[in-house]
């Protein structure tokens, strides 16, 4: 029989991942907002299937930056890697001795939160290729401006 600690720890893990996924996207949005880069946030994008597909497939939230091409590349790189900052409070609690194996609920929540602190492959792609994104944005903005003239 599964003990109540294991069940509660599992629920804490699921809850930490659910909240952490949204917090992950918010960290991108916060950096973009401070840098005054236009962006949009969509929750459960592209969902038309049932509840199971809603929870298990595709992202729960997505931030789509809309740079003009005049922004420095480091802004997009910083925004892409911003979720790493989510690990700071967990490591702080760990150093303070609050996250231990003696408290499986707290440890499970910390593991779930740390999983969300990892940048996704798309985040790394933006971090490594920010200059290309900005060049494409500048070209599309220039093309749109010339059509309006």
PDB file of C-alpha atoms in Angstrom:
ATOM      1  CA  UNK A   1       0.000   0.000   0.000  1.00  0.00           C
ATOM      2  CA  UNK A   2       1.236   3.480  -0.854  1.00  0.00           C
ATOM      3  CA  UNK A   3       1.779   5.704   2.159  1.00  0.00           C
ATOM      4  CA  UNK A   4       0.084   9.054   2.462  1.00  0.00           C
ATOM      5  CA  UNK A   5       3.455  10.839   2.323  1.00  0.00           C
ATOM      6  CA  UNK A   6       4.087   9.439  -1.153  1.00  0.00           C
ATOM      7  CA  UNK A   7       0.655  10.476  -2.406  1.00  0.00           C
ATOM      8  CA  UNK A   8       0.981  13.972  -0.975  1.00  0.00           C
ATOM      9  CA  UNK A   9       4.516  14.266  -2.391  1.00  0.00           C
ATOM     10  CA  UNK A  10       3.225  13.223  -5.817  1.00  0.00           C
ATOM     11  CA  UNK A  11       0.495  15.840  -5.648  1.00  0.00           C
ATOM     12  CA  UNK A  12       3.050  18.455  -4.578  1.00  0.00           C
ATOM     13  CA  UNK A  13       5.232  17.487  -7.540  1.00  0.00           C
ATOM     14  CA  UNK A  14       2.346  17.843 -10.003  1.00  0.00           C
ATOM     15  CA  UNK A  15       1.281  21.158  -8.510  1.00  0.00           C
ATOM     16  CA  UNK A  16       4.845  22.514  -8.558  1.00  0.00           C
ATOM     17  CA  UNK A  17       5.223  21.569 -12.228  1.00  0.00           C
ATOM     18  CA  UNK A  18       1.876  23.125 -13.164  1.00  0.00           C
ATOM     19  CA  UNK A  19       2.666  26.409 -11.443  1.00  0.00           C
ATOM     20  CA  UNK A  20       6.295  26.275 -12.560  1.00  0.00           C
ATOM     21  CA  UNK A  21       5.383  25.936 -16.240  1.00  0.00           C
ATOM     22  CA  UNK A  22       3.405  29.155 -16.120  1.00  0.00           C
ATOM     23  CA  UNK A  23       6.106  30.869 -14.037  1.00  0.00           C
ATOM     24  CA  UNK A  24       8.669  29.766 -16.647  1.00  0.00           C
ATOM     25  CA  UNK A  25       6.801  31.683 -19.334  1.00  0.00           C
ATOM     26  CA  UNK A  26       6.235  34.676 -17.065  1.00  0.00           C
ATOM     27  CA  UNK A  27       9.982  35.035 -16.543  1.00  0.00           C
ATOM     28  CA  UNK A  28      10.373  35.412 -20.304  1.00  0.00           C
ATOM     29  CA  UNK A  29       7.593  38.007 -20.341  1.00  0.00           C
ATOM     30  CA  UNK A  30       9.033  40.004 -17.419  1.00  0.00           C
ATOM     31  CA  UNK A  31      12.395  40.455 -19.138  1.00  0.00           C
ATOM     32  CA  UNK A  32      10.729  41.402 -22.419  1.00  0.00           C
ATOM     33  CA  UNK A  33       8.483  43.907 -20.649  1.00  0.00           C
ATOM     34  CA  UNK A  34      11.403  45.581 -18.862  1.00  0.00           C
ATOM     35  CA  UNK A  35      13.280  45.741 -22.175  1.00  0.00           C
ATOM     36  CA  UNK A  36      10.181  47.214 -23.882  1.00  0.00           C
ATOM     37  CA  UNK A  37       9.992  44.459 -26.469  1.00  0.00           C
ATOM     38  CA  UNK A  38       6.495  43.689 -27.713  1.00  0.00           C
ATOM     39  CA  UNK A  39       5.293  40.175 -26.920  1.00  0.00           C
ATOM     40  CA  UNK A  40       2.148  38.130 -26.576  1.00  0.00           C
ATOM     41  CA  UNK A  41       1.306  35.472 -24.023  1.00  0.00           C
ATOM     42  CA  UNK A  42      -1.078  32.690 -24.943  1.00  0.00           C
ATOM     43  CA  UNK A  43      -2.364  30.056 -22.571  1.00  0.00           C
ATOM     44  CA  UNK A  44      -3.044  26.561 -23.927  1.00  0.00           C
ATOM     45  CA  UNK A  45      -2.210  27.589 -27.513  1.00  0.00           C
ATOM     46  CA  UNK A  46      -3.559  25.518 -30.402  1.00  0.00           C
ATOM     47  CA  UNK A  47      -5.833  23.341 -28.318  1.00  0.00           C
ATOM     48  CA  UNK A  48      -8.948  21.886 -29.877  1.00  0.00           C
ATOM     49  CA  UNK A  49      -8.769  18.346 -28.496  1.00  0.00           C
ATOM     50  CA  UNK A  50     -10.147  17.007 -25.227  1.00  0.00           C
ATOM     51  CA  UNK A  51      -8.990  17.536 -21.676  1.00  0.00           C
ATOM     52  CA  UNK A  52      -6.265  14.870 -21.815  1.00  0.00           C
ATOM     53  CA  UNK A  53      -4.695  16.448 -24.904  1.00  0.00           C
ATOM     54  CA  UNK A  54      -5.058  19.837 -23.222  1.00  0.00           C
ATOM     55  CA  UNK A  55      -2.896  18.753 -20.289  1.00  0.00           C
ATOM     56  CA  UNK A  56      -0.425  16.359 -21.888  1.00  0.00           C
ATOM     57  CA  UNK A  57       0.484  17.793 -25.279  1.00  0.00           C
ATOM     58  CA  UNK A  58       2.034  21.050 -26.362  1.00  0.00           C
ATOM     59  CA  UNK A  59       2.886  23.929 -24.034  1.00  0.00           C
ATOM     60  CA  UNK A  60       0.474  25.212 -21.412  1.00  0.00           C
ATOM     61  CA  UNK A  61       1.630  28.764 -22.033  1.00  0.00           C
ATOM     62  CA  UNK A  62       3.780  30.409 -24.672  1.00  0.00           C
ATOM     63  CA  UNK A  63       5.436  33.805 -24.959  1.00  0.00           C
ATOM     64  CA  UNK A  64       5.992  35.076 -28.479  1.00  0.00           C
ATOM     65  CA  UNK A  65       8.304  38.078 -28.729  1.00  0.00           C
ATOM     66  CA  UNK A  66       7.738  40.536 -31.570  1.00  0.00           C
ATOM     67  CA  UNK A  67      11.000  42.458 -31.805  1.00  0.00           C
ATOM     68  CA  UNK A  68      11.385  45.287 -34.277  1.00  0.00           C
ATOM     69  CA  UNK A  69      14.978  44.342 -35.059  1.00  0.00           C
ATOM     70  CA  UNK A  70      16.426  47.409 -33.338  1.00  0.00           C
ATOM     71  CA  UNK A  71      16.802  45.696 -29.956  1.00  0.00           C
ATOM     72  CA  UNK A  72      20.176  44.399 -28.823  1.00  0.00           C
ATOM     73  CA  UNK A  73      20.571  40.632 -29.105  1.00  0.00           C
ATOM     74  CA  UNK A  74      21.475  40.315 -25.426  1.00  0.00           C
ATOM     75  CA  UNK A  75      17.903  41.283 -24.479  1.00  0.00           C
ATOM     76  CA  UNK A  76      16.467  38.268 -26.302  1.00  0.00           C
ATOM     77  CA  UNK A  77      19.224  36.045 -24.932  1.00  0.00           C
ATOM     78  CA  UNK A  78      18.502  37.202 -21.398  1.00  0.00           C
ATOM     79  CA  UNK A  79      14.760  36.684 -21.888  1.00  0.00           C
ATOM     80  CA  UNK A  80      15.357  33.196 -23.277  1.00  0.00           C
ATOM     81  CA  UNK A  81      17.500  32.138 -20.313  1.00  0.00           C
ATOM     82  CA  UNK A  82      15.466  33.976 -17.645  1.00  0.00           C
ATOM     83  CA  UNK A  83      13.764  30.798 -16.338  1.00  0.00           C
ATOM     84  CA  UNK A  84      17.086  29.821 -14.774  1.00  0.00           C
ATOM     85  CA  UNK A  85      16.305  32.450 -12.143  1.00  0.00           C
ATOM     86  CA  UNK A  86      13.523  30.192 -10.862  1.00  0.00           C
ATOM     87  CA  UNK A  87      16.204  27.927  -9.389  1.00  0.00           C
ATOM     88  CA  UNK A  88      17.565  30.608  -7.047  1.00  0.00           C
ATOM     89  CA  UNK A  89      14.895  30.296  -4.318  1.00  0.00           C
ATOM     90  CA  UNK A  90      15.066  26.496  -4.351  1.00  0.00           C
ATOM     91  CA  UNK A  91      18.843  26.475  -3.971  1.00  0.00           C
ATOM     92  CA  UNK A  92      18.521  29.104  -1.241  1.00  0.00           C
ATOM     93  CA  UNK A  93      16.067  26.909   0.642  1.00  0.00           C
ATOM     94  CA  UNK A  94      18.360  23.937   0.116  1.00  0.00           C
ATOM     95  CA  UNK A  95      21.387  25.762   1.489  1.00  0.00           C
ATOM     96  CA  UNK A  96      19.299  26.906   4.465  1.00  0.00           C
ATOM     97  CA  UNK A  97      18.438  23.271   5.155  1.00  0.00           C
ATOM     98  CA  UNK A  98      14.717  23.422   4.396  1.00  0.00           C
ATOM     99  CA  UNK A  99      14.822  21.018   1.435  1.00  0.00           C
ATOM    100  CA  UNK A 100      15.893  17.617   2.698  1.00  0.00           C
ATOM    101  CA  UNK A 101      15.043  13.990   2.063  1.00  0.00           C
ATOM    102  CA  UNK A 102      13.377  13.925   5.474  1.00  0.00           C
ATOM    103  CA  UNK A 103      10.560  16.074   4.063  1.00  0.00           C
ATOM    104  CA  UNK A 104       9.504  14.296   0.848  1.00  0.00           C
ATOM    105  CA  UNK A 105       6.683  16.744   0.118  1.00  0.00           C
ATOM    106  CA  UNK A 106       9.036  19.730   0.088  1.00  0.00           C
ATOM    107  CA  UNK A 107      11.661  17.770  -1.843  1.00  0.00           C
ATOM    108  CA  UNK A 108       9.108  16.744  -4.489  1.00  0.00           C
ATOM    109  CA  UNK A 109       7.882  20.315  -4.869  1.00  0.00           C
ATOM    110  CA  UNK A 110      11.483  21.522  -5.186  1.00  0.00           C
ATOM    111  CA  UNK A 111      12.230  18.920  -7.866  1.00  0.00           C
ATOM    112  CA  UNK A 112       9.138  19.924  -9.848  1.00  0.00           C
ATOM    113  CA  UNK A 113       9.992  23.607  -9.577  1.00  0.00           C
ATOM    114  CA  UNK A 114      13.611  23.001 -10.616  1.00  0.00           C
ATOM    115  CA  UNK A 115      12.407  21.054 -13.654  1.00  0.00           C
ATOM    116  CA  UNK A 116      10.559  24.171 -14.779  1.00  0.00           C
ATOM    117  CA  UNK A 117      13.640  26.323 -14.216  1.00  0.00           C
ATOM    118  CA  UNK A 118      15.427  24.590 -17.095  1.00  0.00           C
ATOM    119  CA  UNK A 119      15.237  26.501 -20.373  1.00  0.00           C
ATOM    120  CA  UNK A 120      13.499  24.564 -23.121  1.00  0.00           C
ATOM    121  CA  UNK A 121      15.192  23.657 -26.423  1.00  0.00           C
ATOM    122  CA  UNK A 122      13.308  26.557 -28.034  1.00  0.00           C
ATOM    123  CA  UNK A 123      14.734  28.872 -25.371  1.00  0.00           C
ATOM    124  CA  UNK A 124      18.264  27.730 -26.135  1.00  0.00           C
ATOM    125  CA  UNK A 125      17.588  28.200 -29.841  1.00  0.00           C
ATOM    126  CA  UNK A 126      16.575  31.808 -29.244  1.00  0.00           C
ATOM    127  CA  UNK A 127      19.594  32.336 -26.986  1.00  0.00           C
ATOM    128  CA  UNK A 128      22.033  31.012 -29.590  1.00  0.00           C
ATOM    129  CA  UNK A 129      20.349  32.546 -32.648  1.00  0.00           C
ATOM    130  CA  UNK A 130      19.018  35.857 -31.296  1.00  0.00           C
ATOM    131  CA  UNK A 131      20.885  37.830 -33.934  1.00  0.00           C
ATOM    132  CA  UNK A 132      19.140  35.896 -36.753  1.00  0.00           C
ATOM    133  CA  UNK A 133      15.740  36.531 -35.182  1.00  0.00           C
ATOM    134  CA  UNK A 134      16.491  40.237 -34.966  1.00  0.00           C
ATOM    135  CA  UNK A 135      17.728  40.350 -38.574  1.00  0.00           C
ATOM    136  CA  UNK A 136      14.545  38.646 -39.805  1.00  0.00           C
ATOM    137  CA  UNK A 137      12.444  41.023 -37.701  1.00  0.00           C
ATOM    138  CA  UNK A 138      14.251  44.052 -39.151  1.00  0.00           C
ATOM    139  CA  UNK A 139      13.752  42.742 -42.696  1.00  0.00           C
ATOM    140  CA  UNK A 140      10.024  42.114 -42.198  1.00  0.00           C
ATOM    141  CA  UNK A 141       9.589  45.546 -40.599  1.00  0.00           C
ATOM    142  CA  UNK A 142      11.435  47.204 -43.474  1.00  0.00           C
ATOM    143  CA  UNK A 143       9.337  45.303 -46.010  1.00  0.00           C
ATOM    144  CA  UNK A 144       6.136  46.354 -44.302  1.00  0.00           C
ATOM    145  CA  UNK A 145       7.278  49.968 -44.119  1.00  0.00           C
ATOM    146  CA  UNK A 146       8.117  50.092 -47.838  1.00  0.00           C
ATOM    147  CA  UNK A 147       4.693  48.726 -48.785  1.00  0.00           C
ATOM    148  CA  UNK A 148       2.962  51.449 -46.786  1.00  0.00           C
ATOM    149  CA  UNK A 149       4.871  54.160 -48.648  1.00  0.00           C
TER     150      UNK A 149
END
